[in-house]
């Protein structure tokens, strides 16, 4: 987690340096769309924010899937623990019944 934050800070610093050094006006072309003249800094900031938003959404989706899987496995674990306890109780009851039967046979 700390490495992620340090990496993000370095990336943010690099973007800030790039923005302050590249303030000229540019025209952006995308497929058939053409923008009016806009500062290169604005283009870079919008691109970085869009990338950050996409990354956040994809990571949120991944975290949601992981949380759901953890819940499924926890529920399965609870069921299996109950089953183990039931089987252990059944086994101990059977063992005590066989002990009682063995002691009656000795008498």
PDB file of C-alpha atoms in Angstrom, residues 93-103:
ATOM      1  CA  UNK A  93     -21.875 -40.346  21.309  1.00  0.00           C
ATOM      2  CA  UNK A  94     -21.203 -43.531  19.343  1.00  0.00           C
ATOM      3  CA  UNK A  95     -17.951 -44.043  21.221  1.00  0.00           C
ATOM      4  CA  UNK A  96     -19.660 -43.599  24.604  1.00  0.00           C
ATOM      5  CA  UNK A  97     -22.454 -46.008  23.588  1.00  0.00           C
ATOM      6  CA  UNK A  98     -19.905 -48.636  22.583  1.00  0.00           C
ATOM      7  CA  UNK A  99     -18.066 -48.097  25.900  1.00  0.00           C
ATOM      8  CA  UNK A 100     -21.316 -48.660  27.807  1.00  0.00           C
ATOM      9  CA  UNK A 101     -22.062 -51.787  25.762  1.00  0.00           C
ATOM     10  CA  UNK A 102     -18.544 -53.112  26.340  1.00  0.00           C
ATOM     11  CA  UNK A 103     -18.813 -52.573  30.104  1.00  0.00           C
TER      12      UNK A 103
END
